[in-house]
Coordinates of C-alpha atoms and ligand atoms in Angstrom, one line a residue:
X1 CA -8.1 65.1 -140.5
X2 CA -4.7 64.4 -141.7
X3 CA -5.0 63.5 -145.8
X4 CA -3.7 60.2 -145.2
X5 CA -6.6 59.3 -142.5
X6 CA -9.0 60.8 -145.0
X7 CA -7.7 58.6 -147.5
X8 CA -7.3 55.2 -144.9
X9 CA -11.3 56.0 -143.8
X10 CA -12.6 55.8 -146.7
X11 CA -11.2 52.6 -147.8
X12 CA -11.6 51.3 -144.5
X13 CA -15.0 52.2 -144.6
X14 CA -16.3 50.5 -148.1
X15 CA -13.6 47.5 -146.8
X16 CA -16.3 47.2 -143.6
X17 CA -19.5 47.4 -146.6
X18 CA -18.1 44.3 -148.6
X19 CA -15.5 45.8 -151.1
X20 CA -12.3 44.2 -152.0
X21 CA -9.6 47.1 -151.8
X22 CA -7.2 47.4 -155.0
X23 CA -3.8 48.4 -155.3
X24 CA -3.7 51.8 -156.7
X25 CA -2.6 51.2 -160.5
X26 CA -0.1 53.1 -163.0
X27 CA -1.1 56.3 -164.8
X28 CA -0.3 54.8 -168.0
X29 CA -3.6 52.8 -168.8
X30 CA -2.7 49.2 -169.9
X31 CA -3.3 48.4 -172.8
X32 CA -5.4 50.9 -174.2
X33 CA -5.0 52.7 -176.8
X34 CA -7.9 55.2 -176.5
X35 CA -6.6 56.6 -173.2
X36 CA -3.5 59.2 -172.6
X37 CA -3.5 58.7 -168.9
X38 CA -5.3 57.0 -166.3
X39 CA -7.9 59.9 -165.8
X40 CA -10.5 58.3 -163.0
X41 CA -10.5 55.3 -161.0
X42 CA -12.5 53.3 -163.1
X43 CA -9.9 53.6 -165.9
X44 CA -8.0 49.9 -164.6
X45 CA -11.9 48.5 -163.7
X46 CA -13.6 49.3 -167.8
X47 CA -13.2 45.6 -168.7
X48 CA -14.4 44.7 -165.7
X49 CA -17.4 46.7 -166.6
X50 CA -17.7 45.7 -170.2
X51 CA -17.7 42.0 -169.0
X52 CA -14.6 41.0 -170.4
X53 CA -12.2 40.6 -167.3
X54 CA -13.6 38.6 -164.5
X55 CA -12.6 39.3 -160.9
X56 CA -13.2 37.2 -157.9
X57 CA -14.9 40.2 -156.0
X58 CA -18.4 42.4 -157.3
X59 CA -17.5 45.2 -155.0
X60 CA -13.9 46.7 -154.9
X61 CA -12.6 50.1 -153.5
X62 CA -9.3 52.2 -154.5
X63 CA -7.5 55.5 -154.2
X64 CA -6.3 55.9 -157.7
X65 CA -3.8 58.3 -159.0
X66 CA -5.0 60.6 -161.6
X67 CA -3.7 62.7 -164.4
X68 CA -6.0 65.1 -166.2
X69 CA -3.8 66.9 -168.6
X70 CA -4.4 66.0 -172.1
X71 CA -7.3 64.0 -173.7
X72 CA -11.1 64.0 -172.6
X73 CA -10.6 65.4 -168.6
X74 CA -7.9 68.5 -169.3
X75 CA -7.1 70.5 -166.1
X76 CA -3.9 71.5 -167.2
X77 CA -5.5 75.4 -168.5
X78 CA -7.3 75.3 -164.9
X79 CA -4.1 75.2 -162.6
X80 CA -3.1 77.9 -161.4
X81 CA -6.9 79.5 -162.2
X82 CA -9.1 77.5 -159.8
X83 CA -8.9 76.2 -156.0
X84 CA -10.1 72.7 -156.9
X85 CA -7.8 71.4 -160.2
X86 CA -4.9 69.6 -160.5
X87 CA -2.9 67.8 -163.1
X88 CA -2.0 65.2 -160.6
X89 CA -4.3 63.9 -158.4
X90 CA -6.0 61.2 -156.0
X91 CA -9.5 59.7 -156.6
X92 CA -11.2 57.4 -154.1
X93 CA -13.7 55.8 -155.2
X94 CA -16.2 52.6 -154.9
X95 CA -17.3 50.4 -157.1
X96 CA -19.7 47.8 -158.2
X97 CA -19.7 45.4 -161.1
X98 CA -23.5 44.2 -161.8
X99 CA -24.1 44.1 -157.7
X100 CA -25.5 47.1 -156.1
X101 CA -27.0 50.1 -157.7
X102 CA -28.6 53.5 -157.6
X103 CA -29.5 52.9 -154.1
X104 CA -26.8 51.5 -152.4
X105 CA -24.5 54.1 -154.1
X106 CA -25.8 57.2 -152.8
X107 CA -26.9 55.8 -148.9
X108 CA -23.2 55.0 -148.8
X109 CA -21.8 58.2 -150.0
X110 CA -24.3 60.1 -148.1
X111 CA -23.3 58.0 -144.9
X112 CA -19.8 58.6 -145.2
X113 CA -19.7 61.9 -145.6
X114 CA -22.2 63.2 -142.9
X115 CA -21.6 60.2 -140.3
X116 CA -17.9 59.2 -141.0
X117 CA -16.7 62.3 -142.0
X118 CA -19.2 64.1 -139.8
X119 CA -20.1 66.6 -142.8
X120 CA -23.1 68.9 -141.9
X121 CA -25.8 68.5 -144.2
X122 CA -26.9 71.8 -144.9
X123 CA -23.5 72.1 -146.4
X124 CA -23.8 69.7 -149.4
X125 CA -25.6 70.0 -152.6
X126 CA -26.7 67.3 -155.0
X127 CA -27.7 67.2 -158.8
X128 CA -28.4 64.2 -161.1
X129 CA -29.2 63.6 -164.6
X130 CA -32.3 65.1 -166.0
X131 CA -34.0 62.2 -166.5
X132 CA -33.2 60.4 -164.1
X133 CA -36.6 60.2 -162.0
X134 CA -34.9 57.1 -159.8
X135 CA -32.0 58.7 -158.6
X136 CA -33.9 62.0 -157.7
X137 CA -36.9 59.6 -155.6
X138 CA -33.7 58.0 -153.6
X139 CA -32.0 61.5 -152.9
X140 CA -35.7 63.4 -151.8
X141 CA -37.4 60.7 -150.0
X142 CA -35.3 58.4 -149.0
X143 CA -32.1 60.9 -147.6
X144 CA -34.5 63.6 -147.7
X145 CA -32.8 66.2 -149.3
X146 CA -33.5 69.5 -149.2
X147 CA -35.5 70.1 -152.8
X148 CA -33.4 73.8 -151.7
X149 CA -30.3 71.6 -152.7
X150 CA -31.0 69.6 -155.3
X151 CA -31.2 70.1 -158.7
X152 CA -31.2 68.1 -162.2
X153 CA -28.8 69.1 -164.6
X154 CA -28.1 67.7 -168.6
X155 CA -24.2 67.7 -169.7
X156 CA -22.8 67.8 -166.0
X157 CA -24.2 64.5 -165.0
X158 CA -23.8 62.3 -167.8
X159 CA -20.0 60.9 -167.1
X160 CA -17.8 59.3 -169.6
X161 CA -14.4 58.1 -169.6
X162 CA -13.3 59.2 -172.9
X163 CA -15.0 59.3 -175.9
X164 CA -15.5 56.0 -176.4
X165 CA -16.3 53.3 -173.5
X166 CA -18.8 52.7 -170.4
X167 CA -20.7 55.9 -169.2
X168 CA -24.0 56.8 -167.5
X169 CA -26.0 59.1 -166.1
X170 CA -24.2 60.7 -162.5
X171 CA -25.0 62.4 -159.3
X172 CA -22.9 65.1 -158.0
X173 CA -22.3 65.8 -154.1
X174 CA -20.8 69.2 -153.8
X175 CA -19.8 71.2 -150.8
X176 CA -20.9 75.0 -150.1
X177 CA -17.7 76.5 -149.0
X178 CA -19.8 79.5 -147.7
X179 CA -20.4 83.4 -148.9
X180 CA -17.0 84.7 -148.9
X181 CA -16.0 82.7 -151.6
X182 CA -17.8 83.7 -155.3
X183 CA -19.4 81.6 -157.1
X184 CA -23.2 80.1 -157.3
X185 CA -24.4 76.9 -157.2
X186 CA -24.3 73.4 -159.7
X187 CA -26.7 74.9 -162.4
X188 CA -26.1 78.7 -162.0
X189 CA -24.4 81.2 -164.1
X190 CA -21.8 81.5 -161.5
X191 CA -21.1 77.8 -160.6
X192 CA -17.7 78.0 -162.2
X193 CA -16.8 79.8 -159.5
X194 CA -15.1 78.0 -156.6
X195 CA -18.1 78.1 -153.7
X196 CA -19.7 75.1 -154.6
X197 CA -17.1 72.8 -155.5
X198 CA -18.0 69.1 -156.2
X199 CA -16.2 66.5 -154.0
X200 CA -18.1 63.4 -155.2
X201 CA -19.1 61.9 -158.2
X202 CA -21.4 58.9 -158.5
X203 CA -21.7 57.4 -161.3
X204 CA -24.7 55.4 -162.8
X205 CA -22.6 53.3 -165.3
X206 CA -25.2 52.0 -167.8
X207 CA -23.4 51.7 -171.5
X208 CA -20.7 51.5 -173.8
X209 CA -20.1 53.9 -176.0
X210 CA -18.9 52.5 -179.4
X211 CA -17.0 54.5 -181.7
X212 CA -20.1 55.5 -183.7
X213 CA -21.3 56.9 -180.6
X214 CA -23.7 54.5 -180.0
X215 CA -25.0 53.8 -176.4
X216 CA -24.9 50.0 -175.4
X217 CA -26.0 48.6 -172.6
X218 CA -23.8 47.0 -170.4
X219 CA -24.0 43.3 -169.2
X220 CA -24.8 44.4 -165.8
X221 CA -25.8 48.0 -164.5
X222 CA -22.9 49.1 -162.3
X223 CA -21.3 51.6 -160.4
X224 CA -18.0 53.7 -160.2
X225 CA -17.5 56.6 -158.0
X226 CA -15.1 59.0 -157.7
X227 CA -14.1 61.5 -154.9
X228 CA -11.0 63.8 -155.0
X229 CA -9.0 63.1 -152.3
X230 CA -7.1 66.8 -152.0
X231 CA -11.1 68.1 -152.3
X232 CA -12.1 66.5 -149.7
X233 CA -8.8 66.8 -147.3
X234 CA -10.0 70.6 -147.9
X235 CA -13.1 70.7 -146.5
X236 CA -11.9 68.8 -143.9
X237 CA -9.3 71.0 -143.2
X238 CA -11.5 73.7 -142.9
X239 CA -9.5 76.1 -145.6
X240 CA -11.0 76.3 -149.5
X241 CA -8.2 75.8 -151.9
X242 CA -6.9 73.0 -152.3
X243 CA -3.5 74.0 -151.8
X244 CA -4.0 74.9 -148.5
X245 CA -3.8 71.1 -147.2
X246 CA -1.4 69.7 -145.4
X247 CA 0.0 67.8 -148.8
X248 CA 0.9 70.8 -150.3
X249 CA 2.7 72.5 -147.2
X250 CA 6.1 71.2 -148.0
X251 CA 5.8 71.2 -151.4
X252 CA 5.3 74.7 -151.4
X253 CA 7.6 75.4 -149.1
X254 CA 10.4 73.4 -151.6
X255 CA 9.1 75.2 -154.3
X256 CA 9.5 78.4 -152.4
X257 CA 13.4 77.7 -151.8
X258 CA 13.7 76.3 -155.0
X259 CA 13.2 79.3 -156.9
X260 CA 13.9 82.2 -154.1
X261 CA 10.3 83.4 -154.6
X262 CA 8.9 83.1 -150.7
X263 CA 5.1 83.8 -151.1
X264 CA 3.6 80.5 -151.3
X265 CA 0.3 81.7 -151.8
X266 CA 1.5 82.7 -155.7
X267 CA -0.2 80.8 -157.5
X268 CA 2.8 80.6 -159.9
X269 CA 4.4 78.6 -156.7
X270 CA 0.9 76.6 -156.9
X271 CA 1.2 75.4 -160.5
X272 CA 4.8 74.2 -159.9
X273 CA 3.9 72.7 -156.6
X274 CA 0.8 71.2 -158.6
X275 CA 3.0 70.0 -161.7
X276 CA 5.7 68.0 -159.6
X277 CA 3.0 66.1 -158.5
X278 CA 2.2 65.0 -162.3
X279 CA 5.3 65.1 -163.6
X280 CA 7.0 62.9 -161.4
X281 CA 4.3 60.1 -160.9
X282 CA 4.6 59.8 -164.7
X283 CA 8.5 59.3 -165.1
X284 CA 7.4 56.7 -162.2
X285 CA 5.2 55.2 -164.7
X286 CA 8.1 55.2 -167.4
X287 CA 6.3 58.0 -169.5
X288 CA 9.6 60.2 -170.9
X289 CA 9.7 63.5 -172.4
X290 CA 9.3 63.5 -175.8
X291 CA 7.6 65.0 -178.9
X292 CA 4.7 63.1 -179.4
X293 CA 2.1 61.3 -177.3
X294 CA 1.9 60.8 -174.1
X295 CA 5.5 61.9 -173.8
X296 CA 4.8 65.5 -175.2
X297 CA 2.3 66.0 -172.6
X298 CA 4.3 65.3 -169.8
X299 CA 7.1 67.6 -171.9
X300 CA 4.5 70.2 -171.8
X301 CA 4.0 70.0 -168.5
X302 CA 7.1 70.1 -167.8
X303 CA 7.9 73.2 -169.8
X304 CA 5.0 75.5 -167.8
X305 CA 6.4 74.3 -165.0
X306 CA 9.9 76.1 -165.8
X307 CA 8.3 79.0 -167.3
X308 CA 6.9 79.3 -163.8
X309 CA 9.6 79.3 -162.5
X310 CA 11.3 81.6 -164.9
X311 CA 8.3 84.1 -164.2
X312 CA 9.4 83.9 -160.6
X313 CA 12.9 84.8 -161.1
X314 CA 14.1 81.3 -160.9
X315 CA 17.8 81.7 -163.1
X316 CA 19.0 78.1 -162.2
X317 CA 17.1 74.8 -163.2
X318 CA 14.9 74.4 -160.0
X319 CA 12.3 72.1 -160.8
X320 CA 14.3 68.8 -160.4
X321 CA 15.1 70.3 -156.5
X322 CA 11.2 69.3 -155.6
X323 CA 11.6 65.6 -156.0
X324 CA 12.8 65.2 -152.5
X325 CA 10.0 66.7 -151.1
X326 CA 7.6 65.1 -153.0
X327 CA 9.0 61.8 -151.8
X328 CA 8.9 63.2 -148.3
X329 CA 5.3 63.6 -148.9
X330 CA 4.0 60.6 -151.0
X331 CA 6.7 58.2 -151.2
X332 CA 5.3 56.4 -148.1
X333 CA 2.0 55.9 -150.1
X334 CA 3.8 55.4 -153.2
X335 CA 6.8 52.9 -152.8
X336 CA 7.5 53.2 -156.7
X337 CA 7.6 56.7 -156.4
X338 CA 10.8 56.4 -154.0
X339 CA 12.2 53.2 -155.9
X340 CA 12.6 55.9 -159.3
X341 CA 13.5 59.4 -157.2
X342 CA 16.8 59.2 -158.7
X343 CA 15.8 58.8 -162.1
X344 CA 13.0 61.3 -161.9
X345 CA 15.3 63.7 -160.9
X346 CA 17.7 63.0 -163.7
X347 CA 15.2 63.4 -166.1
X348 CA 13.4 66.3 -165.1
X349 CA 17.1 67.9 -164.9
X350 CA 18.0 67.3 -168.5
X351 CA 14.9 68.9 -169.5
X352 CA 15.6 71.9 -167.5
X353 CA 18.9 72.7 -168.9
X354 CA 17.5 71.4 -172.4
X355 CA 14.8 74.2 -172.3
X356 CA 16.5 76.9 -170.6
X357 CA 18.6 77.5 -173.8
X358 CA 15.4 78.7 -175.4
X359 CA 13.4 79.7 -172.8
X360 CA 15.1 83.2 -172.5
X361 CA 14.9 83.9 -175.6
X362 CA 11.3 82.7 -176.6
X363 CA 10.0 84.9 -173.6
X364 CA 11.7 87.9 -174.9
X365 CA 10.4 87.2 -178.6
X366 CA 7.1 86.9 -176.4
X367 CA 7.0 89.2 -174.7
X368 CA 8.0 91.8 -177.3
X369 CA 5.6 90.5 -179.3
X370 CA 2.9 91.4 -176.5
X371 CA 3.8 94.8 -176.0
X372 CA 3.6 95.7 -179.6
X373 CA 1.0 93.9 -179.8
X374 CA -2.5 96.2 -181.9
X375 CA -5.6 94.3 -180.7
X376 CA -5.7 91.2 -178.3
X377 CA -5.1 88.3 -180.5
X378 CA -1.2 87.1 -180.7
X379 CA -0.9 86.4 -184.7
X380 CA -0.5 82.3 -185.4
X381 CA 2.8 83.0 -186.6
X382 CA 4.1 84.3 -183.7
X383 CA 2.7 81.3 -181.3
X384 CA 4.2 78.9 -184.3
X385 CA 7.8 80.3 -183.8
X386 CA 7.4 80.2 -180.6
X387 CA 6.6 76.7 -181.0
X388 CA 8.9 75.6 -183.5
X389 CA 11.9 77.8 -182.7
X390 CA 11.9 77.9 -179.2
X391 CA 10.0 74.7 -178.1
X392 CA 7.3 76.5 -176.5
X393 CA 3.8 74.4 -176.7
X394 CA 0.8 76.2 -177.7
X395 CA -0.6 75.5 -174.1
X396 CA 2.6 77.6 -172.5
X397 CA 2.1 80.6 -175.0
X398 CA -1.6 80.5 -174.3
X399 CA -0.7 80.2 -170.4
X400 CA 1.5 83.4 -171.0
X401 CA -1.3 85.3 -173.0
X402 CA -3.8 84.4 -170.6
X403 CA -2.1 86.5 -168.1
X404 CA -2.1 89.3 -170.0
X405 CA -5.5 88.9 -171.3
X406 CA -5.0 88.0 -174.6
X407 CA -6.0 85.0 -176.9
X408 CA -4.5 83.3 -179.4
X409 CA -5.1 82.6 -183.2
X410 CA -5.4 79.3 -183.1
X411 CA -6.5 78.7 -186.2
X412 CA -3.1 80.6 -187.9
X413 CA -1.1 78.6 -185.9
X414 CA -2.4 75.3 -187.2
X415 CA -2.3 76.8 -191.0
X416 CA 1.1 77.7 -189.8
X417 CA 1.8 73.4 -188.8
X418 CA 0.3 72.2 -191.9
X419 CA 2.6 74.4 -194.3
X420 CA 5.6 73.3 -192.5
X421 CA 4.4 69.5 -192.5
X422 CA 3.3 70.2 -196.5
X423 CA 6.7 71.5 -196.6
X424 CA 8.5 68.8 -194.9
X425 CA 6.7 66.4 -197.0
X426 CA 8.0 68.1 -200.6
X427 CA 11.3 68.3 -198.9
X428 CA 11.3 64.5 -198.7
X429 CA 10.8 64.2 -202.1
X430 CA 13.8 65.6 -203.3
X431 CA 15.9 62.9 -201.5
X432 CA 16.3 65.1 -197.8
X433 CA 14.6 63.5 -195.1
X434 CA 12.7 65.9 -192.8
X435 CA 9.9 64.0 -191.9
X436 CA 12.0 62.2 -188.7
X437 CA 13.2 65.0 -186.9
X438 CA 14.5 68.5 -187.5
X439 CA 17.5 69.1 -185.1
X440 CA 17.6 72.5 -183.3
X441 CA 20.2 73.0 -180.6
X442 CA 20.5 69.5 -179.9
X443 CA 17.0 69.3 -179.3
X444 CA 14.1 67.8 -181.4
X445 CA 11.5 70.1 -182.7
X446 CA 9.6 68.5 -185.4
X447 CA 5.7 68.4 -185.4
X448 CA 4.5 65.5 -185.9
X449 CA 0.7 64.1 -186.3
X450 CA 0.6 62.8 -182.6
X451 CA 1.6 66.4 -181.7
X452 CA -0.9 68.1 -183.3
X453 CA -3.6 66.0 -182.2
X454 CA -2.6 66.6 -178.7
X455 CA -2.5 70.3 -179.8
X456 CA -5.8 70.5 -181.0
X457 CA -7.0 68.4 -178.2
X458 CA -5.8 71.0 -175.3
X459 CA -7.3 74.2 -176.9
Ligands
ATP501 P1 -15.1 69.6 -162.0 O1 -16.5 69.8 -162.5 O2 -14.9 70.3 -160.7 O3 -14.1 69.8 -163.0 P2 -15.4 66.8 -162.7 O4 -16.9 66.7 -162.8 O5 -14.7 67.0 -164.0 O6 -15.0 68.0 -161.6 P3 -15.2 64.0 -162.2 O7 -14.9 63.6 -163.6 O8 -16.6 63.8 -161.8 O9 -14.8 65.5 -162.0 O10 -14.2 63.3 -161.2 C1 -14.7 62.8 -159.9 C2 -14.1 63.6 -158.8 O11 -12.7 63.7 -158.9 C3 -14.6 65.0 -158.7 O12 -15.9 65.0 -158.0 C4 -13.5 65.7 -157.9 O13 -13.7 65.5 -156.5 C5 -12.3 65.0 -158.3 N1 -11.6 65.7 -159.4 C6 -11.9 65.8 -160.7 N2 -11.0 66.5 -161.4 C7 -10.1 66.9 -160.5 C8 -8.9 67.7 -160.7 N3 -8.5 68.2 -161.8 N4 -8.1 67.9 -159.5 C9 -8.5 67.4 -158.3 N5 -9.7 66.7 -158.2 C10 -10.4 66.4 -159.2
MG502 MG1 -13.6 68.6 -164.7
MG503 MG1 -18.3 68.4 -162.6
MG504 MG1 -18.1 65.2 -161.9

């Protein structure tokens, strides 16, 4: 099954049990504040939950781009690591606002999977919440799962947003990709690994966090599920990475020709083939590099992208060359996509050329730095040149050190950020302005607040 059909059957199929289907909204969360990016697809629904936004339907249905780099949900350390993460990515999911509940939830999950998708049984795995006695009566004697399969966990299940907003205890469906892949199942000390790998998440969505961090009940007991589309596609593609689907052929193929480097199994090919995905769909959604907020995320996306590249032997900006592809792909799915390919393509260009300046010149500092390197802990001061000299985020130099197994002083670097802001700050006294911008090869590198949040936020 083709992504797309995966995609039309489920909608279909919650269309056929009662559910309005919703237009798939932008990645920049309107209006609110406590969000970087539209992370799950009950980010446009939460007033809906919270009672505040009335819609003429209890039960709606969506396929909801995602971006999980940044924030509460970060992926962006995982690409590149894992089978199952991406930056960019589509959630289907189901929803009801104060109509059905536990029950309804997971019979229509379970049918869709093992009668619409034709899933065998013995190949899923489910957990819910510790205490949650209701959901675990439903799931043994109503499915009748095996107790082999089922387990109840504490952190895992409870789902929120962000850190403030509705959450509630969850169930997980996961599917057992089978021995020759390592890893152990929801629970175990393995389960990180990439066996088991969760495809759906049901969500029992009960309160609203406040910013205290108190737990209030919502008006009505709802529901909000989430499935990853590229997941799913992979399982029913019969191959376990995610970047083995069909969605990702042609992207990695572009990828491939784009920077001469023909294995598209690398998984530096994966992360840039991964961070189109986000990087695009976000200039779609009118976010624009920059140094703080939701536009130095995306910059920072951008930039691993490059160094990707860069790694691969890319010498030429190559990372603006995907675009096509990627409207090949998804612009039939995504009209607005195709309506800004142009401008995407401009933009992601400038930044190219922008970085590549530095990029030489901060991996040799870099890499120098490695190889003399006593120990296995690069020096704060090194990841803040890095940083401020050369543009490089904390999250590239960390990607960099990760691949040689080394970690990071974090806690240097940030000393390193606060003398330069205390330093900026006396500056300013004295008449000279630095607090705005400090102007480095044409190119912006001051740190500002925003940026160190979203600093401390990724590490
Ligand atoms: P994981 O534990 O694997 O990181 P999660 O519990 O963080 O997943 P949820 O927040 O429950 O994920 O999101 C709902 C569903 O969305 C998941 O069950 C999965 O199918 C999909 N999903 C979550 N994060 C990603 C990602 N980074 N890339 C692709 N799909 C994802
Ligand atoms: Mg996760
Ligand atoms: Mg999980
Ligand atoms: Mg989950």
């Amino acid at each position: 099954m083709k992504s797309a059909e995966i995609r039309q059957a489920f909608l279909s199929f919650f269309e056929e049990h009662g559910h309005t289907i919703v237009p798939t909204s932008s990645l920049v969360p309107g209006n609110d504040p406590t969000l970087l990016f539209t992370n799950a697809g009950m980010v446009p629904f939460k007033d809906v939950f919270l009672g505040r936004d009335p819609r003429p339907y209890v039960r709606a249905t969506s396929a909801q781009r995602c971006v999980r780099a940044g924030g509460k949900h970060n992926d962006l350390d995982n690409v590149g690591y894992t089978a199952r993460h991406h930056t960019f990515f589509e959630m289907l999911g189901n929803f009801s606002f104060g109509d059905y509940f536990k029950r309804d939830a997971i019979r229509f999950a379970w049918t869709f999977l093992t009668e619409t998708l034709g899933l065998p049984k013995d190949k899923l795995w489910v957990t819910v919440h510790i205490s949650d006695d209701e959901a675990e009566r439903i799931w043994k004697d109503e499915i009748g799962i095996d107790p082999e399969r089922f387990s109840k966990l504490d952190e895992d299940n409870f789902w929120q947003m962000g850190d403030t907003g509705p959450c509630g205890p969850s169930s997980e469906i996961f599917f057992d990709h089978g021995p020759e892949v390592w890893g152990g199942p929801p629970g175990s000390p393995e389960e990180d690994g990439d066996r088991y790998i969760e495809i759906w998440n049901l969500v029992f969505m009960q309160f609203d966090r406040d910013a205290e961090g108190t737990l209030n009940p919502l008006p009505k007991p709802s529901i909000d599920t989430g499935m990853g589309l590229e997941r799913v596609a992979a399982v029913m593609q019969g191959v376990h990475s995610n970047y083995e689907i069909d969605l990702f052929q042609n992207l990695l193929q572009a990828a491939a020709s784009a920077t001469g480097y023909a294995d598209t199994t690398a998984p530096s090919l994966r992360v840039i083939a991964d961070h189109i995905r986000s990087c695009a769909f976000l200039i779609a959604d009118d976010v624009l590099p920059s140094n703080e907020g939701r536009g130095y995320v995306l910059r920072r996306i951008i930039r691993r992208a490059i160094r990707h590249g860069h790694k691969l032997g890319a010498t030429e900006p190559f990372f603006h060359k995907l675009v096509d592809a990627l409207d090949t792909e998804m612009g039939d799915a995504y009209p607005e996509l195709r309506d800004a390919r142009d401008q995407i393509t401009r933009v992601l260009l400038k930044e190219e050329e922008q970085f590549a300046r530095t990029l030489d010149h901060g991996m040799g500092l870099l890499s120098a730095a490695l190889d003399n390197l006593q120990g296995d802990v690069l020096p704060g001061e090194t990841v803040f040149k890095l940083y401020d000299t050369y543009g490089f985020p904390y999250d590239l130099t960390a990607d960099v050190c990760r691949e040689r197994e080394v970690t990071l002083d974090e806690e240097g670097f940030h000393r390193e950020l606060e003398a330069q802001r205390e330093r900026a700050r006396a500056a300013s006294q004295f008449g000279a302005d630095y607090s705005a911008s400090i102007e480095l090869d044409g190119e912006t590198t001051f740190t500002g607040y925003d940026r160190l949040e979203d600093q401390s936020s990724v590490t």
